[in-house]
Coordinates of C-alpha atoms (C1' of nucleotides) in Angstrom, one line a residue:
Chain A
M22 CA 138.8 110.3 120.4
P23 CA 136.8 113.5 119.8
V24 CA 134.4 111.7 117.5
R25 CA 133.4 109.3 120.2
N26 CA 132.8 112.1 122.5
Q27 CA 130.8 113.9 120.0
T28 CA 128.5 110.9 119.4
S29 CA 128.0 110.2 123.0
E30 CA 126.9 113.7 123.5
H31 CA 123.9 113.2 121.3
M32 CA 121.9 111.4 124.1
G33 CA 119.5 112.9 126.7
G34 CA 118.1 115.9 125.1
N35 CA 114.4 115.4 125.7
A36 CA 111.7 118.1 126.1
S37 CA 112.6 119.1 129.6
G38 CA 116.1 119.8 128.4
E39 CA 117.6 118.9 131.8
E40 CA 120.6 117.1 130.3
S41 CA 121.2 113.6 131.5
A42 CA 119.4 114.4 134.8
D43 CA 116.2 112.6 133.4
V44 CA 115.8 109.3 135.1
D45 CA 113.4 108.0 132.5
W46 CA 116.1 107.9 129.8
T47 CA 119.0 106.5 131.9
T48 CA 118.5 103.1 130.3
D49 CA 118.6 104.5 127.0
D50 CA 121.7 106.4 127.6
E51 CA 123.6 103.6 128.9
L52 CA 122.7 101.7 125.8
D53 CA 123.9 104.5 123.8
I54 CA 127.1 104.6 125.4
L55 CA 127.6 101.0 124.6
T56 CA 126.6 101.4 121.1
D57 CA 128.7 104.4 120.4
T58 CA 131.8 102.8 122.0
A59 CA 131.4 99.7 119.9
I60 CA 131.0 101.7 116.8
S61 CA 133.6 104.4 117.2
T62 CA 136.3 101.7 118.1
S63 CA 135.9 100.0 115.0
P64 CA 134.8 102.3 112.3
T65 CA 135.9 100.1 109.3
L66 CA 133.9 97.2 110.3
T67 CA 130.8 99.4 110.8
S68 CA 130.7 100.8 107.5
H69 CA 131.6 97.5 105.9
G70 CA 129.0 95.7 107.8
T71 CA 126.1 98.0 106.9
V72 CA 127.0 98.4 103.3
A73 CA 127.6 94.7 103.0
I74 CA 124.0 93.8 104.1
L75 CA 122.6 96.2 101.6
G76 CA 125.0 95.3 98.9
S77 CA 124.4 91.6 99.2
M78 CA 120.7 92.1 99.0
E79 CA 120.8 94.3 95.9
A80 CA 123.2 91.8 94.2
S81 CA 120.8 89.1 94.8
S82 CA 118.0 91.0 93.0
S83 CA 120.0 92.2 90.1
G84 CA 122.1 89.2 89.4
G85 CA 120.1 87.3 86.9
A86 CA 122.1 84.1 87.4
S87 CA 121.1 83.6 91.0
C88 CA 117.4 82.6 90.5
S89 CA 117.6 80.0 93.4
K90 CA 118.8 82.7 95.6
L91 CA 115.8 84.8 94.9
V92 CA 113.6 81.9 95.6
K93 CA 115.5 81.3 99.0
H94 CA 115.0 85.0 99.8
F95 CA 111.4 84.9 99.5
V96 CA 111.0 81.4 101.0
G97 CA 113.0 82.7 104.0
M98 CA 110.3 85.4 104.4
G99 CA 107.7 82.7 104.9
F100 CA 106.1 82.3 101.5
P101 CA 105.5 78.7 100.1
E102 CA 108.1 77.8 97.6
T103 CA 105.6 76.9 94.9
L104 CA 104.1 80.3 95.1
V105 CA 107.5 81.9 95.0
S106 CA 108.6 80.1 91.9
K107 CA 105.2 81.0 90.3
A108 CA 105.6 84.6 91.2
I109 CA 109.2 84.9 89.8
E110 CA 108.0 83.2 86.6
E111 CA 105.4 85.8 86.2
N112 CA 107.4 88.9 87.2
G113 CA 111.0 88.0 86.2
G114 CA 113.8 89.5 88.3
D115 CA 111.9 92.5 89.6
T116 CA 111.7 91.9 93.3
D117 CA 109.1 94.6 93.9
S118 CA 106.7 93.0 91.6
I119 CA 107.4 89.5 92.9
L120 CA 106.7 90.6 96.4
N121 CA 103.4 92.4 95.3
T122 CA 102.2 89.2 93.7
L123 CA 103.1 87.1 96.7
L124 CA 101.4 89.4 99.0
T125 CA 98.2 89.4 96.8
Y126 CA 98.1 85.6 96.7
S127 CA 98.5 85.4 100.4
A128 CA 95.9 88.1 101.0
L129 CA 93.5 86.2 98.9
E130 CA 94.1 83.0 100.8
E131 CA 94.0 84.6 104.1
S132 CA 90.7 85.1 106.1
P133 CA 90.3 88.5 107.7
E134 CA 89.8 86.9 111.2
Q135 CA 93.2 85.4 111.0
Q136 CA 94.9 88.6 110.0
L137 CA 93.4 90.4 113.0
G138 CA 94.3 87.5 115.1
T139 CA 98.0 88.0 114.9
R140 CA 97.7 91.6 116.2
S141 CA 97.1 93.4 119.4
D142 CA 98.3 91.7 122.6
P143 CA 97.1 92.4 126.1
A144 CA 98.6 95.5 127.6
S145 CA 100.7 93.6 130.1
S146 CA 103.1 92.5 127.4
E147 CA 103.8 96.0 126.0
Y148 CA 106.9 96.7 128.1
D149 CA 108.3 93.2 127.5
T150 CA 108.0 93.8 123.9
L151 CA 109.7 97.1 124.4
L152 CA 112.6 95.5 126.1
D153 CA 113.0 92.8 123.6
D154 CA 113.1 95.3 120.8
V155 CA 115.7 97.5 122.5
S156 CA 117.9 94.6 123.3
D157 CA 117.5 93.5 119.8
M158 CA 118.7 96.7 118.4
D159 CA 121.4 96.9 120.9
S160 CA 122.7 93.4 119.9
W161 CA 122.6 94.5 116.2
S162 CA 124.8 97.4 116.9
E163 CA 127.3 95.5 118.9
D164 CA 127.2 91.9 117.5
E165 CA 126.4 92.4 113.9
I166 CA 128.8 95.1 113.3
A167 CA 131.6 93.3 115.0
D168 CA 130.7 90.0 113.3
D169 CA 132.3 88.8 110.2
T170 CA 130.1 90.1 107.4
D171 CA 130.0 86.8 105.6
S172 CA 127.6 85.4 108.2
M173 CA 125.1 88.4 107.8
P174 CA 122.8 87.0 105.2
E175 CA 122.3 83.7 107.1
K176 CA 121.6 85.6 110.3
H177 CA 119.2 87.8 108.3
K178 CA 117.3 84.8 107.0
L179 CA 117.2 83.2 110.4
L180 CA 115.8 86.2 112.0
L181 CA 113.3 86.5 109.4
S182 CA 112.1 82.9 109.3
L183 CA 111.8 83.0 113.0
E184 CA 109.6 85.9 113.1
I185 CA 107.4 84.9 110.2
T186 CA 104.4 82.8 111.1
G187 CA 103.4 81.6 107.8
S188 CA 100.3 83.7 107.3
L189 CA 100.2 87.3 105.9
T190 CA 102.0 88.8 108.9
Q191 CA 102.2 92.4 109.9
E192 CA 105.6 92.4 108.5
Q193 CA 104.5 91.4 105.0
R194 CA 101.9 94.1 105.1
K195 CA 104.5 96.6 106.1
L196 CA 106.7 95.6 103.2
L197 CA 103.9 96.1 100.7
S198 CA 103.1 99.5 102.3
L199 CA 106.7 100.7 102.1
A200 CA 106.9 99.3 98.4
N201 CA 104.0 101.3 97.6
M202 CA 105.7 104.3 98.9
G203 CA 108.5 103.8 96.4
F204 CA 111.1 102.1 98.5
T205 CA 112.9 99.0 97.3
V206 CA 111.9 95.7 98.9
E207 CA 115.5 95.3 100.0
D208 CA 115.6 98.5 102.0
A209 CA 112.1 97.9 103.3
S210 CA 112.9 94.5 104.6
I211 CA 116.0 95.7 106.3
A212 CA 114.1 98.6 108.0
V213 CA 111.3 96.2 109.2
E214 CA 113.9 93.8 110.5
R215 CA 115.7 96.6 112.5
C216 CA 112.7 98.6 113.7
G217 CA 110.3 95.7 114.4
T218 CA 107.1 94.9 112.8
D219 CA 105.1 97.2 115.0
A220 CA 106.9 100.3 113.9
S221 CA 104.8 102.7 112.0
D222 CA 105.4 103.4 108.2
E223 CA 106.8 106.7 109.3
V224 CA 109.4 105.2 111.5
L225 CA 110.3 102.8 108.7
A226 CA 110.5 105.4 106.1
D227 CA 112.7 107.6 108.3
F228 CA 115.1 104.7 108.8
I229 CA 115.3 103.9 105.1
C230 CA 116.1 107.5 104.3
A231 CA 118.6 107.7 107.0
A232 CA 120.2 104.5 105.7
Q233 CA 120.3 105.8 102.1
M234 CA 121.8 108.9 103.5
A235 CA 124.4 107.1 105.3
R236 CA 125.2 104.8 102.4
E237 CA 126.4 107.8 100.5
E238 CA 128.8 108.7 103.2
D239 CA 131.9 106.6 104.0
C240 CA 134.2 108.1 106.6
Y241 CA 131.5 109.5 108.8
L242 CA 129.2 106.5 108.7
P243 CA 129.6 105.4 112.2
I244 CA 128.5 108.8 113.5
I245 CA 125.3 108.9 111.4
I246 CA 124.5 105.3 112.1
S247 CA 124.8 105.6 115.9
K248 CA 122.6 108.8 115.7
V249 CA 119.9 107.0 113.7
T250 CA 120.0 104.0 116.0
R251 CA 119.5 106.4 119.0
I252 CA 116.7 108.4 117.3
L253 CA 114.9 105.3 116.4
K254 CA 115.1 103.8 119.9
K255 CA 113.8 107.0 121.3
R256 CA 111.1 107.2 118.7
K257 CA 109.9 103.8 119.4
L258 CA 109.7 104.5 123.1
H259 CA 107.7 107.6 122.4
E260 CA 105.3 105.5 120.2
M261 CA 105.0 102.8 122.9
V262 CA 104.1 105.4 125.5
R263 CA 101.8 107.2 123.3
R264 CA 100.0 104.0 122.4
K265 CA 99.7 102.9 126.0
N266 CA 98.3 106.4 127.1
D267 CA 96.3 106.6 124.0
T268 CA 96.8 110.4 123.7
D269 CA 98.5 112.6 121.3
D270 CA 100.3 114.6 123.8
E271 CA 103.6 113.8 122.2
S272 CA 102.9 115.5 118.9
I273 CA 104.0 119.0 118.4
R274 CA 101.1 121.7 118.3
L275 CA 101.3 125.1 116.9
P276 CA 101.1 127.9 119.4
N277 CA 98.4 130.6 119.5
P278 CA 99.3 133.4 119.1
M279 CA 102.3 132.2 116.9
I280 CA 105.0 134.5 118.4
G281 CA 107.6 131.9 119.3
Y282 CA 109.9 133.2 122.1
G283 CA 108.6 136.7 121.5
T284 CA 108.4 139.5 119.0
P285 CA 109.4 143.1 119.3
S286 CA 105.8 143.9 120.6
Q287 CA 104.7 140.8 122.2
Q288 CA 106.2 138.5 124.8
P289 CA 104.9 135.0 125.8
E290 CA 104.2 133.9 129.4
R291 CA 107.3 131.8 129.5
I292 CA 110.4 132.9 127.7
H293 CA 113.0 130.5 129.0
R294 CA 114.5 127.4 127.4
S295 CA 117.3 125.1 128.2
L296 CA 119.2 123.3 125.4
S297 CA 120.7 119.9 125.8
E298 CA 124.6 119.7 125.7
S299 CA 124.5 117.7 122.5
S300 CA 122.5 120.4 120.6
M301 CA 124.9 123.2 121.5
G302 CA 127.5 124.7 119.1
P303 CA 129.8 125.3 117.5
P304 CA 128.4 125.8 115.2
F305 CA 125.2 127.8 115.8
F306 CA 122.5 126.6 113.4
Y307 CA 119.2 127.9 112.3
Y308 CA 116.7 125.8 110.4
E309 CA 113.4 126.9 108.8
N310 CA 110.4 125.4 107.1
V311 CA 106.6 125.8 106.8
A312 CA 104.7 125.7 110.0
L313 CA 101.6 124.0 108.5
A314 CA 103.3 120.8 107.3
P315 CA 101.5 117.5 107.3
K316 CA 101.1 115.6 110.6
G317 CA 104.2 114.3 112.1
V318 CA 106.6 116.3 110.0
W319 CA 107.7 118.6 112.7
D320 CA 108.1 115.8 115.3
A321 CA 110.4 114.2 112.8
I322 CA 112.4 117.4 112.1
S323 CA 112.7 118.0 115.7
R324 CA 113.9 114.6 116.5
F325 CA 116.6 114.9 113.8
L326 CA 117.7 118.2 115.3
Y327 CA 118.7 117.2 118.8
D328 CA 115.1 117.2 119.9
I329 CA 115.1 121.0 120.0
E330 CA 111.4 122.3 120.2
P331 CA 110.6 124.4 117.0
E332 CA 109.9 128.0 117.5
F333 CA 106.8 128.8 115.5
V334 CA 106.5 132.4 114.4
D335 CA 104.1 134.2 112.1
S336 CA 105.8 137.1 110.2
K337 CA 102.6 139.1 110.4
Y338 CA 104.1 140.3 113.6
F339 CA 107.1 141.6 111.8
S340 CA 105.6 142.9 108.5
A341 CA 102.3 143.4 106.7
T342 CA 102.2 139.9 105.4
A343 CA 101.5 136.6 107.2
R344 CA 104.1 133.9 106.9
K345 CA 103.8 130.9 109.3
R346 CA 107.0 129.2 109.8
G347 CA 108.8 126.9 112.1
Y348 CA 112.5 127.6 113.2
V349 CA 114.7 125.0 114.9
H350 CA 117.9 126.6 116.2
N351 CA 120.3 126.6 119.1
L352 CA 120.8 130.4 119.4
P353 CA 120.2 132.3 122.6
I354 CA 116.9 133.9 122.9
E355 CA 117.6 136.7 125.2
D356 CA 118.3 140.2 124.2
R357 CA 117.0 139.9 120.7
F358 CA 116.5 143.3 118.8
P359 CA 114.6 144.1 115.7
L360 CA 115.8 145.4 112.4
V361 CA 115.6 149.2 111.8
P362 CA 114.0 150.9 110.4
L363 CA 110.8 149.1 111.2
P364 CA 108.8 148.0 108.2
P365 CA 105.2 148.8 107.7
L366 CA 103.1 146.6 109.7
T367 CA 99.6 147.1 108.0
I368 CA 98.4 147.0 104.4
H369 CA 97.6 150.6 104.6
Q370 CA 101.1 151.6 105.8
A371 CA 102.7 149.4 103.2
F372 CA 100.4 150.6 100.3
P373 CA 99.2 154.3 101.1
L374 CA 97.9 154.7 97.7
S375 CA 95.5 151.9 97.9
R376 CA 93.6 153.6 100.7
K377 CA 91.7 155.7 98.3
W378 CA 90.2 152.6 96.6
W379 CA 89.9 150.3 99.5
P380 CA 86.2 149.5 100.2
S381 CA 85.0 149.7 103.8
W382 CA 83.6 146.1 103.6
D383 CA 87.2 144.8 103.0
T384 CA 88.4 144.6 106.5
R385 CA 91.9 143.1 106.1
D386 CA 94.6 144.6 108.0
K387 CA 97.4 142.2 106.9
L388 CA 98.1 140.2 103.7
N389 CA 98.2 136.5 103.7
C390 CA 101.2 134.4 102.9
I391 CA 103.1 135.3 99.8
Q392 CA 103.3 132.4 97.6
T393 CA 105.2 131.6 94.4
V394 CA 102.5 132.4 91.9
I395 CA 100.1 135.2 91.5
G396 CA 96.3 135.4 90.7
S397 CA 95.4 135.6 87.0
A398 CA 94.2 138.6 85.2
R399 CA 90.9 136.7 84.5
L400 CA 90.2 136.5 88.1
T401 CA 90.7 140.3 88.6
E402 CA 88.5 140.9 85.6
R403 CA 85.7 138.8 87.1
I404 CA 86.0 140.5 90.3
R405 CA 85.7 143.9 88.7
T406 CA 82.7 143.1 86.7
A407 CA 81.1 141.5 89.7
V408 CA 81.6 144.7 91.9
E409 CA 80.9 147.4 89.3
R410 CA 77.4 146.3 88.7
F411 CA 76.4 147.9 91.9
D412 CA 76.3 151.6 92.9
G413 CA 77.0 151.3 96.5
D414 CA 78.3 148.3 98.4
P415 CA 77.6 144.9 96.6
P416 CA 75.3 142.4 98.4
D417 CA 76.8 139.9 100.9
S418 CA 77.1 137.1 98.5
V419 CA 79.3 139.2 96.2
Q420 CA 81.2 140.6 99.0
K421 CA 82.0 137.1 100.2
F422 CA 83.0 135.9 96.8
V423 CA 85.4 138.9 96.3
M424 CA 86.9 138.6 99.8
D425 CA 87.5 134.9 99.4
Q426 CA 89.4 135.4 96.3
C427 CA 91.3 138.5 97.6
R428 CA 92.5 136.5 100.5
K429 CA 93.3 133.4 98.5
W430 CA 95.4 135.4 95.9
N431 CA 96.5 138.3 98.1
L432 CA 95.0 140.8 95.8
V433 CA 95.1 144.6 96.8
W434 CA 92.8 147.5 95.4
V435 CA 94.6 149.6 92.8
G436 CA 91.7 151.6 91.4
R437 CA 87.9 151.9 91.4
N438 CA 86.6 148.3 91.5
K439 CA 90.0 147.1 90.6
V440 CA 92.1 144.6 92.4
A441 CA 95.5 143.3 91.3
P442 CA 98.2 140.9 92.5
L443 CA 101.3 142.4 94.2
E444 CA 104.2 143.5 92.0
P445 CA 107.6 141.7 92.5
D446 CA 109.1 145.0 93.9
E447 CA 106.2 145.2 96.3
V448 CA 106.9 141.6 97.5
E449 CA 110.5 142.4 97.9
M450 CA 109.6 145.3 100.2
L451 CA 107.1 143.2 102.2
L452 CA 109.8 140.5 102.7
G453 CA 112.4 142.8 103.9
F454 CA 114.7 142.8 100.8
P455 CA 116.2 145.8 99.1
K456 CA 114.3 147.1 96.2
N457 CA 115.2 145.5 92.9
H458 CA 117.0 142.7 94.8
T459 CA 115.6 140.1 92.3
R460 CA 115.3 142.4 89.3
G461 CA 117.4 142.2 86.1
G462 CA 120.5 140.1 85.5
G463 CA 118.5 137.8 83.2
I464 CA 115.7 136.7 85.7
S465 CA 112.2 136.5 84.3
R466 CA 109.1 137.9 86.1
T467 CA 107.8 134.5 86.7
D468 CA 111.0 133.4 88.4
R469 CA 111.1 136.5 90.5
Y470 CA 107.7 135.5 92.0
K471 CA 109.0 131.9 92.5
S472 CA 112.2 132.9 94.2
L473 CA 110.6 135.5 96.4
G474 CA 107.7 133.2 97.4
N475 CA 110.3 130.6 98.6
S476 CA 112.3 133.1 100.7
F477 CA 112.7 134.1 104.3
Q478 CA 110.9 137.1 105.8
V479 CA 114.1 139.1 106.4
D480 CA 112.8 141.1 109.5
T481 CA 111.7 137.9 111.1
V482 CA 115.0 136.0 110.6
A483 CA 117.1 139.0 111.5
Y484 CA 115.3 139.4 114.8
H485 CA 116.2 135.8 115.7
L486 CA 120.0 136.2 114.4
S487 CA 120.5 139.5 116.1
V488 CA 121.8 137.8 119.1
L489 CA 124.9 136.9 117.1
K490 CA 126.2 140.4 117.0
K491 CA 127.2 140.5 120.5
I492 CA 128.8 137.1 120.4
F493 CA 130.8 137.7 117.2
P494 CA 131.8 141.3 117.2
N495 CA 134.4 140.6 114.5
G496 CA 132.2 138.9 112.2
I497 CA 131.2 135.3 111.3
N498 CA 131.7 132.6 108.8
V499 CA 128.4 131.3 107.5
L500 CA 127.5 128.1 105.8
S501 CA 124.1 128.9 104.0
L502 CA 122.3 125.8 102.7
F503 CA 119.4 126.2 100.2
S504 CA 120.3 130.0 100.2
G505 CA 117.7 130.9 97.7
I506 CA 118.0 134.7 97.1
G507 CA 120.1 135.1 100.3
G508 CA 117.6 135.9 102.9
A509 CA 119.9 134.9 105.8
E510 CA 122.8 136.9 104.3
V511 CA 120.7 140.0 103.9
A512 CA 119.3 139.6 107.5
L513 CA 122.8 139.4 109.0
H514 CA 124.1 142.2 106.9
R515 CA 121.3 144.5 107.6
Q516 CA 121.7 143.7 111.3
G517 CA 125.3 144.9 111.1
I518 CA 126.8 141.4 111.6
K519 CA 130.0 141.3 109.7
L520 CA 130.1 138.5 107.0
K521 CA 133.8 137.2 106.9
N522 CA 133.2 134.3 104.5
V523 CA 129.9 132.8 103.2
V524 CA 129.7 129.4 101.7
S525 CA 126.4 129.3 99.9
V526 CA 124.7 126.1 98.5
E527 CA 122.0 126.8 96.0
K528 CA 120.6 124.7 93.1
S529 CA 119.1 127.6 91.1
K530 CA 121.5 129.6 88.9
V531 CA 119.4 132.7 88.9
N532 CA 119.3 132.7 92.5
R533 CA 123.1 132.2 92.8
D534 CA 123.4 135.2 90.4
I535 CA 121.1 137.3 92.6
V536 CA 123.2 136.6 95.8
R537 CA 126.5 137.2 93.9
S538 CA 125.3 140.5 92.6
W539 CA 124.0 141.5 96.0
W540 CA 127.4 140.5 97.6
E541 CA 129.4 142.7 95.0
Q542 CA 127.0 145.6 95.6
T543 CA 127.3 145.6 99.3
N544 CA 131.1 146.1 99.5
Q545 CA 131.8 142.9 101.4
T546 CA 135.3 142.3 102.5
G547 CA 135.2 138.5 102.6
S548 CA 134.6 136.0 100.0
L549 CA 131.4 134.3 98.7
I550 CA 131.9 130.7 97.8
D551 CA 129.0 129.0 96.2
F552 CA 128.0 125.4 95.2
D553 CA 125.3 123.9 93.2
D554 CA 124.0 120.8 95.2
V555 CA 124.0 120.1 98.9
R556 CA 124.6 116.3 98.0
M557 CA 128.0 117.4 96.7
L558 CA 129.2 118.4 100.2
D559 CA 130.7 115.3 101.6
G560 CA 132.9 115.1 104.6
E561 CA 136.1 115.6 102.7
R562 CA 134.8 118.8 101.0
I563 CA 133.4 120.3 104.3
E564 CA 136.7 119.7 106.0
Q565 CA 138.4 121.5 103.1
I566 CA 136.0 124.4 103.6
I567 CA 136.5 124.7 107.2
N568 CA 140.3 124.6 106.8
S569 CA 140.2 127.3 104.2
V570 CA 137.9 129.8 106.0
G571 CA 139.0 128.8 109.5
G572 CA 135.7 127.4 111.0
I573 CA 132.0 127.7 110.6
D574 CA 130.2 129.9 113.1
L575 CA 126.6 129.6 111.7
V576 CA 124.9 126.9 109.6
V577 CA 121.6 128.5 108.2
G578 CA 119.0 127.4 105.8
G579 CA 115.5 126.2 105.1
S580 CA 115.2 123.0 103.1
P581 CA 112.6 122.6 100.3
C582 CA 109.0 122.8 101.3
N583 CA 107.5 121.6 98.0
N584 CA 106.2 118.4 99.4
L585 CA 105.1 120.0 102.7
A586 CA 103.2 123.0 101.6
G587 CA 99.5 123.2 101.6
S588 CA 99.3 124.9 98.1
N589 CA 100.7 121.8 96.5
R590 CA 97.9 119.7 95.2
V591 CA 100.0 117.2 93.4
S592 CA 102.8 115.9 95.5
R593 CA 102.4 116.9 99.1
D594 CA 104.2 113.8 100.1
G595 CA 105.8 114.9 103.4
L596 CA 109.4 114.7 104.5
E597 CA 110.1 111.8 102.3
G598 CA 109.0 113.7 99.1
K599 CA 111.4 114.3 96.2
E600 CA 112.6 117.7 97.2
S601 CA 111.8 117.8 100.9
A602 CA 113.8 114.8 101.7
L603 CA 116.8 117.0 101.2
F604 CA 116.1 118.0 104.8
Y605 CA 118.2 114.9 105.7
D606 CA 121.2 116.5 103.9
Y607 CA 120.8 119.5 106.1
C608 CA 121.1 117.2 109.1
R609 CA 123.9 115.2 107.6
I610 CA 125.9 118.4 106.7
L611 CA 125.3 119.9 110.1
D612 CA 126.5 117.0 111.8
L613 CA 129.6 116.8 109.6
V614 CA 130.4 120.5 110.5
K615 CA 129.8 119.8 114.1
C616 CA 132.2 116.7 114.2
I617 CA 134.9 118.5 112.2
M618 CA 134.7 121.7 114.4
A619 CA 134.9 119.5 117.6
R620 CA 137.9 117.7 116.3
K621 CA 139.7 121.0 115.6
L622 CA 139.4 122.1 119.3
Chain B
dC24 C1' 112.9 126.5 74.2
dG25 C1' 111.8 130.3 77.6
dC26 C1' 108.3 132.7 79.3
dA27 C1' 103.6 133.9 80.6
dT28 C1' 99.1 132.6 81.8
dT29 C1' 95.7 129.6 83.7
dA30 C1' 93.2 126.0 86.2
dT31 C1' 93.7 122.7 89.5
dG32 C1' 91.6 121.0 96.1
dA33 C1' 93.1 118.6 100.0
dG34 C1' 94.7 118.6 104.6
dT35 C1' 94.7 120.7 108.8
dT36 C1' 93.4 123.7 112.5
dG37 C1' 90.4 126.5 115.2
dC38 C1' 86.0 127.8 116.6
dA39 C1' 81.2 128.5 117.3
dG40 C1' 77.2 126.0 118.4
dG41 C1' 74.8 122.1 119.7
Chain C
dC24 C1' 81.8 115.6 123.7
dC25 C1' 80.7 116.1 118.8
dT26 C1' 79.9 118.5 114.1
dG27 C1' 79.8 121.6 110.6
dC28 C1' 81.8 125.7 108.9
dA29 C1' 85.5 129.0 107.8
dA30 C1' 90.1 130.0 107.1
dC31 C1' 94.6 129.3 105.2
dT32 C1' 98.5 127.5 102.5
dC33 C1' 107.3 129.0 100.7
dA34 C1' 102.8 124.7 94.3
dT35 C1' 102.4 121.7 89.9
dA36 C1' 101.2 120.9 85.3
dA37 C1' 99.3 121.9 81.0
dT38 C1' 98.9 125.1 77.4
dG39 C1' 99.8 128.8 74.1
dC40 C1' 102.8 132.2 72.0
dG41 C1' 106.9 134.3 70.1

DNA sequence: CGCATTATGAGTTGCAGG
DNA sequence: CCTGCAACTCATAATGCG
């Protein structure tokens, strides 16, 4: 059973990377084996079981005929029946509103002392709790999946009523919190039940997203479920340990200098790493996103990508602009080589003409990160009038204002007292794309800035991917997710790595047109197959793709950063944000490719 | 409707200086 | 240790124009 082997391999990859030699996780590993065995030997029951839970809960909320069922549901959660009927009367069938009302009532009745009283036990019971939790999860995996699904709702209610003490419990507060995050009460209550009441919102949100993602799959559900179970167990352990030690040593920190495992000019003190068995290919994979994401995001990304430590690199070591990004990949890190010719590394090298107008008090050597929008003409006008009032150097206050704005909007000097934002073709050059890569073909100037701002820095990525040249002298098949304007493809091509077939998934039509146009101009011999949406790629389609191209050698892509990026004032919601949650599809697809590739061997 | 233009901070980190 | 300050960030939404 290759599937079973595959899932069993996922264990053990902790930070030290010494695969399965780590004593601390032995218990966890053994549990994994049990879990995985149980799941993989009865795949139909697994999927049936999980979906059945969700399905029955949803049915009880949407079915108008079953009002008593709804009452039972909330009474089972520990609310008084009179309150429940009242809440249902006020809110109709909307379970979210009902819960909100119930929690509000409870909170009003509850005294703060009592709420605090239910929390925080002495430290001695920490590990007892831990053991209980782990065995709970294990019994879920084994028992509930194997059980007849008809008994599930009863068991659910039983567990709930046992755990509820009657007052406003931690669980109820969790449910409210998750409901406020936009999850349904059904999903939230399942997540709380599975993960325990002391799990953080982050853990619970992860669980729900993974469950949602799993719900959409059918034939590969066992794999995903077992993976999620394992991740959650490990995560809980981490949280426990962290709470006990009261330190934040577990969270990922950004390196200084941000050079990852090295740049063409700089090498860190330690340049060795060992990967766990489960993280190795085929396929190789390369994942990218913004380095300065909200707290906890990179911990989550790393956990979902086989616990590989992200490589944080600032592209200012590869070009004249900064670009702080994190890369999670299972590529070798020895014998990397840079793209040639080397790009300009300073502003003056990149823009020789600007030197004439560059004031001595503007000491910038590198530009800041290229974003998706540019500074306004009004701003450059304000700067010009501010500077030209003075004959020599302006006073410190004016210098500070001008420099703040120039750094913020990446402005360069293009004339006497004149600053301006970068032109699109200048951005192309700084990011390592061929000139006019994004020009013409029906794309607007605004969209050019947006597509370029969302792209890779080609020299940086090419340096990391260069190791593939020796491994695949005859070329590679690439699955490119969130391709954008084809940064990965350009990097591989410029590095002299032959592209056999490229399967590209990109939502934006103008971006797909850009990649298609580039593909046809560069005399590629293979074929470019493109898709619109990553969510369309289910197991069946991926298997079809793999059969037709003969295997995927590299899965590459950076998932949307909209909800992670600091520039976003409106919806910086983290990994669960509308667009950024597509990260979970990257994981899902990578796992599918991995499974199918393993089966072919 | 497509396109261009503009205004709109917070969250996080690092660091100097108590 | 703490505290204040400086620096930086793959963006969204509203508006106007043709």
